[in-house]
PDB file of N, CA, C and O and ligand atoms in Angstrom:
ATOM      1  N   MET A   1       0.842  -1.198   0.000  1.00  0.00           N
ATOM      2  CA  MET A   1       0.000   0.000   0.000  1.00  0.00           C
ATOM      3  C   MET A   1       0.871   1.240   0.000  1.00  0.00           C
ATOM      4  O   MET A   1       1.970   1.236   0.548  1.00  0.00           O
ATOM      5  N   PRO A   2       0.414   2.270  -0.645  1.00  0.00           N
ATOM      6  CA  PRO A   2       1.252   3.462  -0.796  1.00  0.00           C
ATOM      7  C   PRO A   2       1.409   4.249   0.497  1.00  0.00           C
ATOM      8  O   PRO A   2       0.433   4.521   1.196  1.00  0.00           O
ATOM      9  N   ILE A   3       2.633   4.568   0.812  1.00  0.00           N
ATOM     10  CA  ILE A   3       2.910   5.446   1.952  1.00  0.00           C
ATOM     11  C   ILE A   3       3.455   6.754   1.396  1.00  0.00           C
ATOM     12  O   ILE A   3       4.457   6.757   0.700  1.00  0.00           O
ATOM     13  N   PHE A   4       2.757   7.832   1.678  1.00  0.00           N
ATOM     14  CA  PHE A   4       3.173   9.125   1.186  1.00  0.00           C
ATOM     15  C   PHE A   4       3.814   9.935   2.301  1.00  0.00           C
ATOM     16  O   PHE A   4       3.474   9.792   3.470  1.00  0.00           O
ATOM     17  N   GLU A   5       4.750  10.759   1.896  1.00  0.00           N
ATOM     18  CA  GLU A   5       5.424  11.624   2.853  1.00  0.00           C
ATOM     19  C   GLU A   5       4.922  13.049   2.633  1.00  0.00           C
ATOM     20  O   GLU A   5       4.825  13.517   1.508  1.00  0.00           O
ATOM     21  N   TYR A   6       4.593  13.689   3.740  1.00  0.00           N
ATOM     22  CA  TYR A   6       4.025  15.034   3.671  1.00  0.00           C
ATOM     23  C   TYR A   6       4.869  16.008   4.471  1.00  0.00           C
ATOM     24  O   TYR A   6       5.523  15.633   5.441  1.00  0.00           O
ATOM     25  N   VAL A   7       4.829  17.262   4.051  1.00  0.00           N
ATOM     26  CA  VAL A   7       5.404  18.333   4.840  1.00  0.00           C
ATOM     27  C   VAL A   7       4.285  19.316   5.148  1.00  0.00           C
ATOM     28  O   VAL A   7       3.599  19.791   4.246  1.00  0.00           O
ATOM     29  N   CYS A   8       4.063  19.551   6.422  1.00  0.00           N
ATOM     30  CA  CYS A   8       3.005  20.467   6.842  1.00  0.00           C
ATOM     31  C   CYS A   8       3.315  21.888   6.382  1.00  0.00           C
ATOM     32  O   CYS A   8       4.425  22.381   6.566  1.00  0.00           O
ATOM     33  N   ASP A   9       2.333  22.512   5.768  1.00  0.00           N
ATOM     34  CA  ASP A   9       2.532  23.875   5.288  1.00  0.00           C
ATOM     35  C   ASP A   9       2.532  24.887   6.426  1.00  0.00           C
ATOM     36  O   ASP A   9       3.026  25.997   6.293  1.00  0.00           O
ATOM     37  N   ASP A  10       1.955  24.512   7.537  1.00  0.00           N
ATOM     38  CA  ASP A  10       1.838  25.453   8.641  1.00  0.00           C
ATOM     39  C   ASP A  10       3.028  25.416   9.595  1.00  0.00           C
ATOM     40  O   ASP A  10       3.565  26.440   9.970  1.00  0.00           O
ATOM     41  N   CYS A  11       3.443  24.195   9.992  1.00  0.00           N
ATOM     42  CA  CYS A  11       4.520  24.122  10.978  1.00  0.00           C
ATOM     43  C   CYS A  11       5.776  23.462  10.421  1.00  0.00           C
ATOM     44  O   CYS A  11       6.809  23.446  11.079  1.00  0.00           O
ATOM     45  N   GLY A  12       5.693  22.931   9.208  1.00  0.00           N
ATOM     46  CA  GLY A  12       6.872  22.354   8.594  1.00  0.00           C
ATOM     47  C   GLY A  12       7.191  20.949   9.053  1.00  0.00           C
ATOM     48  O   GLY A  12       8.238  20.394   8.697  1.00  0.00           O
ATOM     49  N   GLU A  13       6.295  20.345   9.814  1.00  0.00           N
ATOM     50  CA  GLU A  13       6.507  18.983  10.288  1.00  0.00           C
ATOM     51  C   GLU A  13       6.488  18.003   9.124  1.00  0.00           C
ATOM     52  O   GLU A  13       5.621  18.069   8.250  1.00  0.00           O
ATOM     53  N   ARG A  14       7.448  17.080   9.097  1.00  0.00           N
ATOM     54  CA  ARG A  14       7.431  16.023   8.084  1.00  0.00           C
ATOM     55  C   ARG A  14       6.812  14.779   8.683  1.00  0.00           C
ATOM     56  O   ARG A  14       7.175  14.373   9.774  1.00  0.00           O
ATOM     57  N   TYR A  15       5.896  14.179   7.953  1.00  0.00           N
ATOM     58  CA  TYR A  15       5.262  12.972   8.452  1.00  0.00           C
ATOM     59  C   TYR A  15       4.852  12.077   7.296  1.00  0.00           C
ATOM     60  O   TYR A  15       4.664  12.524   6.173  1.00  0.00           O
ATOM     61  N   GLU A  16       4.725  10.787   7.602  1.00  0.00           N
ATOM     62  CA  GLU A  16       4.307   9.828   6.594  1.00  0.00           C
ATOM     63  C   GLU A  16       2.902   9.343   6.909  1.00  0.00           C
ATOM     64  O   GLU A  16       2.514   9.235   8.071  1.00  0.00           O
ATOM     65  N   GLN A  17       2.159   9.064   5.865  1.00  0.00           N
ATOM     66  CA  GLN A  17       0.782   8.631   6.059  1.00  0.00           C
ATOM     67  C   GLN A  17       0.452   7.547   5.043  1.00  0.00           C
ATOM     68  O   GLN A  17       0.781   7.654   3.869  1.00  0.00           O
ATOM     69  N   ILE A  18      -0.143   6.466   5.511  1.00  0.00           N
ATOM     70  CA  ILE A  18      -0.624   5.430   4.599  1.00  0.00           C
ATOM     71  C   ILE A  18      -1.946   5.887   4.010  1.00  0.00           C
ATOM     72  O   ILE A  18      -2.888   6.197   4.735  1.00  0.00           O
ATOM     73  N   VAL A  19      -1.989   5.961   2.692  1.00  0.00           N
ATOM     74  CA  VAL A  19      -3.186   6.457   2.022  1.00  0.00           C
ATOM     75  C   VAL A  19      -3.935   5.284   1.405  1.00  0.00           C
ATOM     76  O   VAL A  19      -3.501   4.687   0.436  1.00  0.00           O
ATOM     77  N   LEU A  20      -5.054   4.925   2.012  1.00  0.00           N
ATOM     78  CA  LEU A  20      -5.840   3.787   1.540  1.00  0.00           C
ATOM     79  C   LEU A  20      -6.737   4.175   0.372  1.00  0.00           C
ATOM     80  O   LEU A  20      -7.081   3.358  -0.452  1.00  0.00           O
ATOM     81  N   SER A  21      -7.132   5.422   0.339  1.00  0.00           N
ATOM     82  CA  SER A  21      -7.934   5.900  -0.783  1.00  0.00           C
ATOM     83  C   SER A  21      -7.697   7.390  -0.949  1.00  0.00           C
ATOM     84  O   SER A  21      -7.119   8.042  -0.082  1.00  0.00           O
ATOM     85  N   LYS A  22      -8.187   7.914  -2.069  1.00  0.00           N
ATOM     86  CA  LYS A  22      -7.964   9.343  -2.325  1.00  0.00           C
ATOM     87  C   LYS A  22      -8.764  10.212  -1.373  1.00  0.00           C
ATOM     88  O   LYS A  22      -8.521  11.398  -1.246  1.00  0.00           O
ATOM     89  N   SER A  23      -9.756   9.614  -0.701  1.00  0.00           N
ATOM     90  CA  SER A  23     -10.572  10.391   0.229  1.00  0.00           C
ATOM     91  C   SER A  23      -9.998  10.384   1.642  1.00  0.00           C
ATOM     92  O   SER A  23     -10.581  10.945   2.550  1.00  0.00           O
ATOM     93  N   THR A  24      -8.845   9.699   1.806  1.00  0.00           N
ATOM     94  CA  THR A  24      -8.215   9.689   3.114  1.00  0.00           C
ATOM     95  C   THR A  24      -7.857  11.101   3.550  1.00  0.00           C
ATOM     96  O   THR A  24      -7.244  11.852   2.800  1.00  0.00           O
ATOM     97  N   LYS A  25      -8.279  11.446   4.753  1.00  0.00           N
ATOM     98  CA  LYS A  25      -8.026  12.797   5.236  1.00  0.00           C
ATOM     99  C   LYS A  25      -6.627  12.872   5.834  1.00  0.00           C
ATOM    100  O   LYS A  25      -6.288  12.090   6.721  1.00  0.00           O
ATOM    101  N   ILE A  26      -5.857  13.790   5.339  1.00  0.00           N
ATOM    102  CA  ILE A  26      -4.491  13.959   5.817  1.00  0.00           C
ATOM    103  C   ILE A  26      -4.440  15.155   6.743  1.00  0.00           C
ATOM    104  O   ILE A  26      -4.918  16.231   6.405  1.00  0.00           O
ATOM    105  N   SER A  27      -3.902  14.927   7.935  1.00  0.00           N
ATOM    106  CA  SER A  27      -3.732  16.068   8.830  1.00  0.00           C
ATOM    107  C   SER A  27      -2.401  15.927   9.565  1.00  0.00           C
ATOM    108  O   SER A  27      -1.940  14.825   9.839  1.00  0.00           O
ATOM    109  N   CYS A  28      -1.822  17.048   9.862  1.00  0.00           N
ATOM    110  CA  CYS A  28      -0.537  17.074  10.533  1.00  0.00           C
ATOM    111  C   CYS A  28      -0.662  16.517  11.954  1.00  0.00           C
ATOM    112  O   CYS A  28      -1.559  16.905  12.699  1.00  0.00           O
ATOM    113  N   PRO A  29       0.207  15.558  12.342  1.00  0.00           N
ATOM    114  CA  PRO A  29       0.138  14.997  13.688  1.00  0.00           C
ATOM    115  C   PRO A  29       0.542  16.000  14.768  1.00  0.00           C
ATOM    116  O   PRO A  29       0.287  15.800  15.948  1.00  0.00           O
ATOM    117  N   LYS A  30       1.155  17.068  14.353  1.00  0.00           N
ATOM    118  CA  LYS A  30       1.665  18.041  15.323  1.00  0.00           C
ATOM    119  C   LYS A  30       0.680  19.177  15.565  1.00  0.00           C
ATOM    120  O   LYS A  30       0.346  19.498  16.703  1.00  0.00           O
ATOM    121  N   CYS A  31       0.188  19.766  14.465  1.00  0.00           N
ATOM    122  CA  CYS A  31      -0.705  20.910  14.622  1.00  0.00           C
ATOM    123  C   CYS A  31      -2.090  20.649  14.031  1.00  0.00           C
ATOM    124  O   CYS A  31      -2.956  21.515  14.070  1.00  0.00           O
ATOM    125  N   GLU A  32      -2.267  19.442  13.461  1.00  0.00           N
ATOM    126  CA  GLU A  32      -3.553  19.014  12.901  1.00  0.00           C
ATOM    127  C   GLU A  32      -4.015  19.880  11.738  1.00  0.00           C
ATOM    128  O   GLU A  32      -5.196  19.908  11.405  1.00  0.00           O
ATOM    129  N   SER A  33      -3.092  20.563  11.117  1.00  0.00           N
ATOM    130  CA  SER A  33      -3.438  21.322   9.929  1.00  0.00           C
ATOM    131  C   SER A  33      -3.675  20.375   8.761  1.00  0.00           C
ATOM    132  O   SER A  33      -3.027  19.330   8.648  1.00  0.00           O
ATOM    133  N   SER A  34      -4.605  20.710   7.905  1.00  0.00           N
ATOM    134  CA  SER A  34      -4.864  19.880   6.725  1.00  0.00           C
ATOM    135  C   SER A  34      -4.104  20.403   5.503  1.00  0.00           C
ATOM    136  O   SER A  34      -4.197  19.844   4.428  1.00  0.00           O
ATOM    137  N   LYS A  35      -3.351  21.482   5.709  1.00  0.00           N
ATOM    138  CA  LYS A  35      -2.556  22.020   4.611  1.00  0.00           C
ATOM    139  C   LYS A  35      -1.191  21.339   4.600  1.00  0.00           C
ATOM    140  O   LYS A  35      -0.496  21.294   5.613  1.00  0.00           O
ATOM    141  N   HIS A  36      -0.857  20.766   3.458  1.00  0.00           N
ATOM    142  CA  HIS A  36       0.387  20.005   3.392  1.00  0.00           C
ATOM    143  C   HIS A  36       0.896  19.955   1.962  1.00  0.00           C
ATOM    144  O   HIS A  36       0.151  20.205   1.014  1.00  0.00           O
ATOM    145  N   THR A  37       2.154  19.633   1.831  1.00  0.00           N
ATOM    146  CA  THR A  37       2.739  19.397   0.521  1.00  0.00           C
ATOM    147  C   THR A  37       3.168  17.940   0.454  1.00  0.00           C
ATOM    148  O   THR A  37       3.834  17.440   1.360  1.00  0.00           O
ATOM    149  N   ILE A  38       2.777  17.254  -0.601  1.00  0.00           N
ATOM    150  CA  ILE A  38       3.135  15.837  -0.735  1.00  0.00           C
ATOM    151  C   ILE A  38       4.548  15.713  -1.280  1.00  0.00           C
ATOM    152  O   ILE A  38       4.912  16.350  -2.255  1.00  0.00           O
ATOM    153  N   GLN A  39       5.330  14.882  -0.599  1.00  0.00           N
ATOM    154  CA  GLN A  39       6.672  14.578  -1.082  1.00  0.00           C
ATOM    155  C   GLN A  39       6.624  13.220  -1.769  1.00  0.00           C
ATOM    156  O   GLN A  39       6.382  12.204  -1.131  1.00  0.00           O
ATOM    157  N   LEU A  40       6.842  13.193  -3.066  1.00  0.00           N
ATOM    158  CA  LEU A  40       6.725  11.936  -3.797  1.00  0.00           C
ATOM    159  C   LEU A  40       8.061  11.208  -3.883  1.00  0.00           C
ATOM    160  O   LEU A  40       8.507  10.799  -4.937  1.00  0.00           O
ATOM    161  N   SER A  41       8.698  11.047  -2.733  1.00  0.00           N
ATOM    162  CA  SER A  41      10.009  10.405  -2.738  1.00  0.00           C
ATOM    163  C   SER A  41       9.904   8.884  -2.694  1.00  0.00           C
ATOM    164  O   SER A  41      10.780   8.177  -3.148  1.00  0.00           O
ATOM    165  N   VAL A  42       8.806   8.369  -2.158  1.00  0.00           N
ATOM    166  CA  VAL A  42       8.660   6.919  -1.999  1.00  0.00           C
ATOM    167  C   VAL A  42       8.018   6.294  -3.226  1.00  0.00           C
ATOM    168  O   VAL A  42       8.598   5.450  -3.889  1.00  0.00           O
ATOM    169  N   PHE A  43       6.809   6.753  -3.533  1.00  0.00           N
ATOM    170  CA  PHE A  43       6.116   6.250  -4.711  1.00  0.00           C
ATOM    171  C   PHE A  43       5.567   7.416  -5.520  1.00  0.00           C
ATOM    172  O   PHE A  43       5.118   8.401  -4.963  1.00  0.00           O
ATOM    173  N   ALA A  44       5.584   7.251  -6.815  1.00  0.00           N
ATOM    174  CA  ALA A  44       4.926   8.214  -7.695  1.00  0.00           C
ATOM    175  C   ALA A  44       3.918   7.470  -8.550  1.00  0.00           C
ATOM    176  O   ALA A  44       3.717   7.757  -9.706  1.00  0.00           O
ATOM    177  N   ALA A  45       3.298   6.465  -7.968  1.00  0.00           N
ATOM    178  CA  ALA A  45       2.459   5.533  -8.728  1.00  0.00           C
ATOM    179  C   ALA A  45       1.279   6.175  -9.446  1.00  0.00           C
ATOM    180  O   ALA A  45       1.074   5.882 -10.610  1.00  0.00           O
ATOM    181  N   PRO A  46       0.492   7.028  -8.786  1.00  0.00           N
ATOM    182  CA  PRO A  46      -0.686   7.573  -9.459  1.00  0.00           C
ATOM    183  C   PRO A  46      -0.335   8.353 -10.721  1.00  0.00           C
ATOM    184  O   PRO A  46      -0.938   8.155 -11.750  1.00  0.00           O
ATOM    185  N   ALA A  47       0.677   9.204 -10.633  1.00  0.00           N
ATOM    186  CA  ALA A  47       1.057  10.010 -11.783  1.00  0.00           C
ATOM    187  C   ALA A  47       1.675   9.140 -12.876  1.00  0.00           C
ATOM    188  O   ALA A  47       1.395   9.297 -14.052  1.00  0.00           O
ATOM    189  N   ASN A  48       2.494   8.184 -12.492  1.00  0.00           N
ATOM    190  CA  ASN A  48       3.154   7.332 -13.471  1.00  0.00           C
ATOM    191  C   ASN A  48       2.185   6.408 -14.189  1.00  0.00           C
ATOM    192  O   ASN A  48       2.286   6.186 -15.373  1.00  0.00           O
ATOM    193  N   SER A  49       1.245   5.829 -13.439  1.00  0.00           N
ATOM    194  CA  SER A  49       0.340   4.850 -14.041  1.00  0.00           C
ATOM    195  C   SER A  49      -0.567   5.510 -15.077  1.00  0.00           C
ATOM    196  O   SER A  49      -0.799   4.957 -16.139  1.00  0.00           O
ATOM    197  N   SER A  50      -1.077   6.697 -14.759  1.00  0.00           N
ATOM    198  CA  SER A  50      -1.948   7.369 -15.716  1.00  0.00           C
ATOM    199  C   SER A  50      -1.143   7.835 -16.924  1.00  0.00           C
ATOM    200  O   SER A  50      -1.606   7.810 -18.051  1.00  0.00           O
ATOM    201  N   LYS A  51       0.089   8.208 -16.695  1.00  0.00           N
ATOM    202  CA  LYS A  51       0.934   8.680 -17.779  1.00  0.00           C
ATOM    203  C   LYS A  51       1.287   7.540 -18.728  1.00  0.00           C
ATOM    204  O   LYS A  51       1.234   7.670 -19.931  1.00  0.00           O
ATOM    205  N   SER A  52       1.634   6.362 -18.143  1.00  0.00           N
ATOM    206  CA  SER A  52       2.045   5.240 -18.973  1.00  0.00           C
ATOM    207  C   SER A  52       0.864   4.657 -19.742  1.00  0.00           C
ATOM    208  O   SER A  52       1.018   4.150 -20.837  1.00  0.00           O
ATOM    209  N   SER A  53      -0.340   4.728 -19.146  1.00  0.00           N
ATOM    210  CA  SER A  53      -1.498   4.194 -19.852  1.00  0.00           C
ATOM    211  C   SER A  53      -1.820   5.054 -21.064  1.00  0.00           C
ATOM    212  O   SER A  53      -2.208   4.553 -22.108  1.00  0.00           O
ATOM    213  N   ASN A  54      -1.647   6.358 -20.921  1.00  0.00           N
ATOM    214  CA  ASN A  54      -1.850   7.236 -22.056  1.00  0.00           C
ATOM    215  C   ASN A  54      -0.799   6.982 -23.135  1.00  0.00           C
ATOM    216  O   ASN A  54      -1.106   6.896 -24.309  1.00  0.00           O
ATOM    217  N   GLY A  55       0.443   6.871 -22.694  1.00  0.00           N
ATOM    218  CA  GLY A  55       1.527   6.633 -23.633  1.00  0.00           C
ATOM    219  C   GLY A  55       1.400   5.272 -24.290  1.00  0.00           C
ATOM    220  O   GLY A  55       1.689   5.099 -25.475  1.00  0.00           O
ATOM    221  N   GLY A  56       0.952   4.274 -23.521  1.00  0.00           N
ATOM    222  CA  GLY A  56       0.826   2.927 -24.060  1.00  0.00           C
ATOM    223  C   GLY A  56      -0.242   2.838 -25.133  1.00  0.00           C
ATOM    224  O   GLY A  56      -0.054   2.176 -26.145  1.00  0.00           O
ATOM    225  N   SER A  57      -1.353   3.524 -24.912  1.00  0.00           N
ATOM    226  CA  SER A  57      -2.441   3.428 -25.881  1.00  0.00           C
ATOM    227  C   SER A  57      -2.061   4.100 -27.193  1.00  0.00           C
ATOM    228  O   SER A  57      -2.373   3.603 -28.259  1.00  0.00           O
ATOM    229  N   SER A  58      -1.345   5.223 -27.088  1.00  0.00           N
ATOM    230  CA  SER A  58      -0.959   5.911 -28.310  1.00  0.00           C
ATOM    231  C   SER A  58       0.206   5.185 -28.987  1.00  0.00           C
ATOM    232  O   SER A  58       0.301   5.144 -30.199  1.00  0.00           O
ATOM    233  N   ALA A  59       1.069   4.570 -28.178  1.00  0.00           N
ATOM    234  CA  ALA A  59       2.229   3.888 -28.732  1.00  0.00           C
ATOM    235  C   ALA A  59       1.834   2.584 -29.399  1.00  0.00           C
ATOM    236  O   ALA A  59       2.497   2.106 -30.301  1.00  0.00           O
ATOM    237  N   SER A  60       0.740   1.971 -28.940  1.00  0.00           N
ATOM    238  CA  SER A  60       0.346   0.678 -29.488  1.00  0.00           C
ATOM    239  C   SER A  60      -0.042   0.793 -30.966  1.00  0.00           C
ATOM    240  O   SER A  60       0.079  -0.158 -31.718  1.00  0.00           O
ATOM    241  N   GLY A  61      -0.505   1.989 -31.351  1.00  0.00           N
ATOM    242  CA  GLY A  61      -0.877   2.161 -32.748  1.00  0.00           C
ATOM    243  C   GLY A  61       0.293   2.633 -33.606  1.00  0.00           C
ATOM    244  O   GLY A  61       0.217   2.607 -34.823  1.00  0.00           O
ATOM    245  N   ALA A  62       1.374   3.050 -32.950  1.00  0.00           N
ATOM    246  CA  ALA A  62       2.481   3.640 -33.680  1.00  0.00           C
ATOM    247  C   ALA A  62       3.357   2.639 -34.450  1.00  0.00           C
ATOM    248  O   ALA A  62       3.658   2.870 -35.611  1.00  0.00           O
ATOM    249  N   PRO A  63       3.760   1.505 -33.834  1.00  0.00           N
ATOM    250  CA  PRO A  63       4.649   0.586 -34.563  1.00  0.00           C
ATOM    251  C   PRO A  63       3.937  -0.003 -35.776  1.00  0.00           C
ATOM    252  O   PRO A  63       2.774  -0.407 -35.694  1.00  0.00           O
ATOM    253  N   SER A  64       4.604  -0.072 -36.902  1.00  0.00           N
ATOM    254  CA  SER A  64       3.960  -0.525 -38.135  1.00  0.00           C
ATOM    255  C   SER A  64       3.552  -2.001 -38.034  1.00  0.00           C
ATOM    256  O   SER A  64       2.443  -2.371 -38.384  1.00  0.00           O
ATOM    257  N   GLY A  65       4.455  -2.839 -37.535  1.00  0.00           N
ATOM    258  CA  GLY A  65       4.142  -4.265 -37.434  1.00  0.00           C
ATOM    259  C   GLY A  65       3.089  -4.526 -36.384  1.00  0.00           C
ATOM    260  O   GLY A  65       2.115  -5.242 -36.621  1.00  0.00           O
ATOM    261  N   GLY A  66       3.242  -3.912 -35.199  1.00  0.00           N
ATOM    262  CA  GLY A  66       2.306  -4.136 -34.108  1.00  0.00           C
ATOM    263  C   GLY A  66       0.939  -3.595 -34.426  1.00  0.00           C
ATOM    264  O   GLY A  66      -0.070  -4.210 -34.101  1.00  0.00           O
ATOM    265  N   GLY A  67       0.874  -2.483 -35.124  1.00  0.00           N
ATOM    266  CA  GLY A  67      -0.396  -1.872 -35.483  1.00  0.00           C
ATOM    267  C   GLY A  67      -1.183  -2.767 -36.431  1.00  0.00           C
ATOM    268  O   GLY A  67      -2.384  -2.936 -36.318  1.00  0.00           O
ATOM    269  N   CYS A  68      -0.472  -3.410 -37.349  1.00  0.00           N
ATOM    270  CA  CYS A  68      -1.124  -4.299 -38.316  1.00  0.00           C
ATOM    271  C   CYS A  68      -1.745  -5.498 -37.621  1.00  0.00           C
ATOM    272  O   CYS A  68      -2.841  -5.932 -37.957  1.00  0.00           O
ATOM    273  N   CYS A  69      -1.014  -6.036 -36.617  1.00  0.00           N
ATOM    274  CA  CYS A  69      -1.488  -7.236 -35.931  1.00  0.00           C
ATOM    275  C   CYS A  69      -2.351  -6.901 -34.733  1.00  0.00           C
ATOM    276  O   CYS A  69      -2.712  -7.782 -33.975  1.00  0.00           O
ATOM    277  N   GLY A  70      -2.677  -5.645 -34.562  1.00  0.00           N
ATOM    278  CA  GLY A  70      -3.489  -5.250 -33.426  1.00  0.00           C
ATOM    279  C   GLY A  70      -4.932  -5.652 -33.571  1.00  0.00           C
ATOM    280  O   GLY A  70      -5.710  -5.534 -32.656  1.00  0.00           O
ATOM    281  N   GLY A  71      -5.356  -6.126 -34.716  1.00  0.00           N
ATOM    282  CA  GLY A  71      -6.734  -6.558 -34.916  1.00  0.00           C
ATOM    283  C   GLY A  71      -7.403  -5.799 -36.051  1.00  0.00           C
ATOM    284  O   GLY A  71      -8.423  -6.223 -36.573  1.00  0.00           O
ATOM    285  N   ALA A  72      -6.817  -4.667 -36.449  1.00  0.00           N
ATOM    286  CA  ALA A  72      -7.436  -3.840 -37.486  1.00  0.00           C
ATOM    287  C   ALA A  72      -7.438  -4.560 -38.829  1.00  0.00           C
ATOM    288  O   ALA A  72      -8.406  -4.499 -39.588  1.00  0.00           O
ATOM    289  N   CYS A  73      -6.394  -5.301 -39.112  1.00  0.00           N
ATOM    290  CA  CYS A  73      -6.308  -5.966 -40.423  1.00  0.00           C
ATOM    291  C   CYS A  73      -6.712  -7.444 -40.347  1.00  0.00           C
ATOM    292  O   CYS A  73      -6.803  -8.124 -41.355  1.00  0.00           O
ATOM    293  N   GLY A  74      -6.903  -7.908 -39.102  1.00  0.00           N
ATOM    294  CA  GLY A  74      -7.378  -9.288 -38.967  1.00  0.00           C
ATOM    295  C   GLY A  74      -6.317 -10.344 -39.233  1.00  0.00           C
ATOM    296  O   GLY A  74      -6.638 -11.499 -39.438  1.00  0.00           O
ATOM    297  N   CYS A  75      -5.033  -9.948 -39.196  1.00  0.00           N
ATOM    298  CA  CYS A  75      -3.990 -10.915 -39.500  1.00  0.00           C
ATOM    299  C   CYS A  75      -3.730 -11.887 -38.354  1.00  0.00           C
ATOM    300  O   CYS A  75      -3.058 -12.884 -38.508  1.00  0.00           O
ATOM    301  N   ARG A  76      -4.312 -11.579 -37.165  1.00  0.00           N
ATOM    302  CA  ARG A  76      -4.143 -12.515 -36.051  1.00  0.00           C
ATOM    303  C   ARG A  76      -5.057 -13.723 -36.226  1.00  0.00           C
ATOM    304  O   ARG A  76      -4.883 -14.746 -35.647  1.00  0.00           O
ATOM    305  N   ASN A  77      -6.053 -13.599 -37.019  1.00  0.00           N
ATOM    306  CA  ASN A  77      -6.946 -14.724 -37.277  1.00  0.00           C
ATOM    307  C   ASN A  77      -6.429 -15.489 -38.478  1.00  0.00           C
ATOM    308  O   ASN A  77      -6.477 -16.622 -38.636  1.00  0.00           O
TER     309      ASN A  77
HETATM  310 ZN1   ZN B 101       1.721  21.022  11.231  1.00  0.00          ZN
END
């Protein structure tokens, strides 16, 4: 499960938080402020996964050989 590192915008406290979902409420353990900056030093999974899926879909049509066998020409059958 993803563990994100945060820096509190109010007091500068650094803390880590396990984020089970995007609705997980993040608050500083020191001052309980909800203002924070995410440090993506551990995982950058959300940004990378969406980026690679976009790149993968566009790249799949780009190669000449792979594009032909992708199903459009029916050569796999
Ligand atoms: Zn704080």
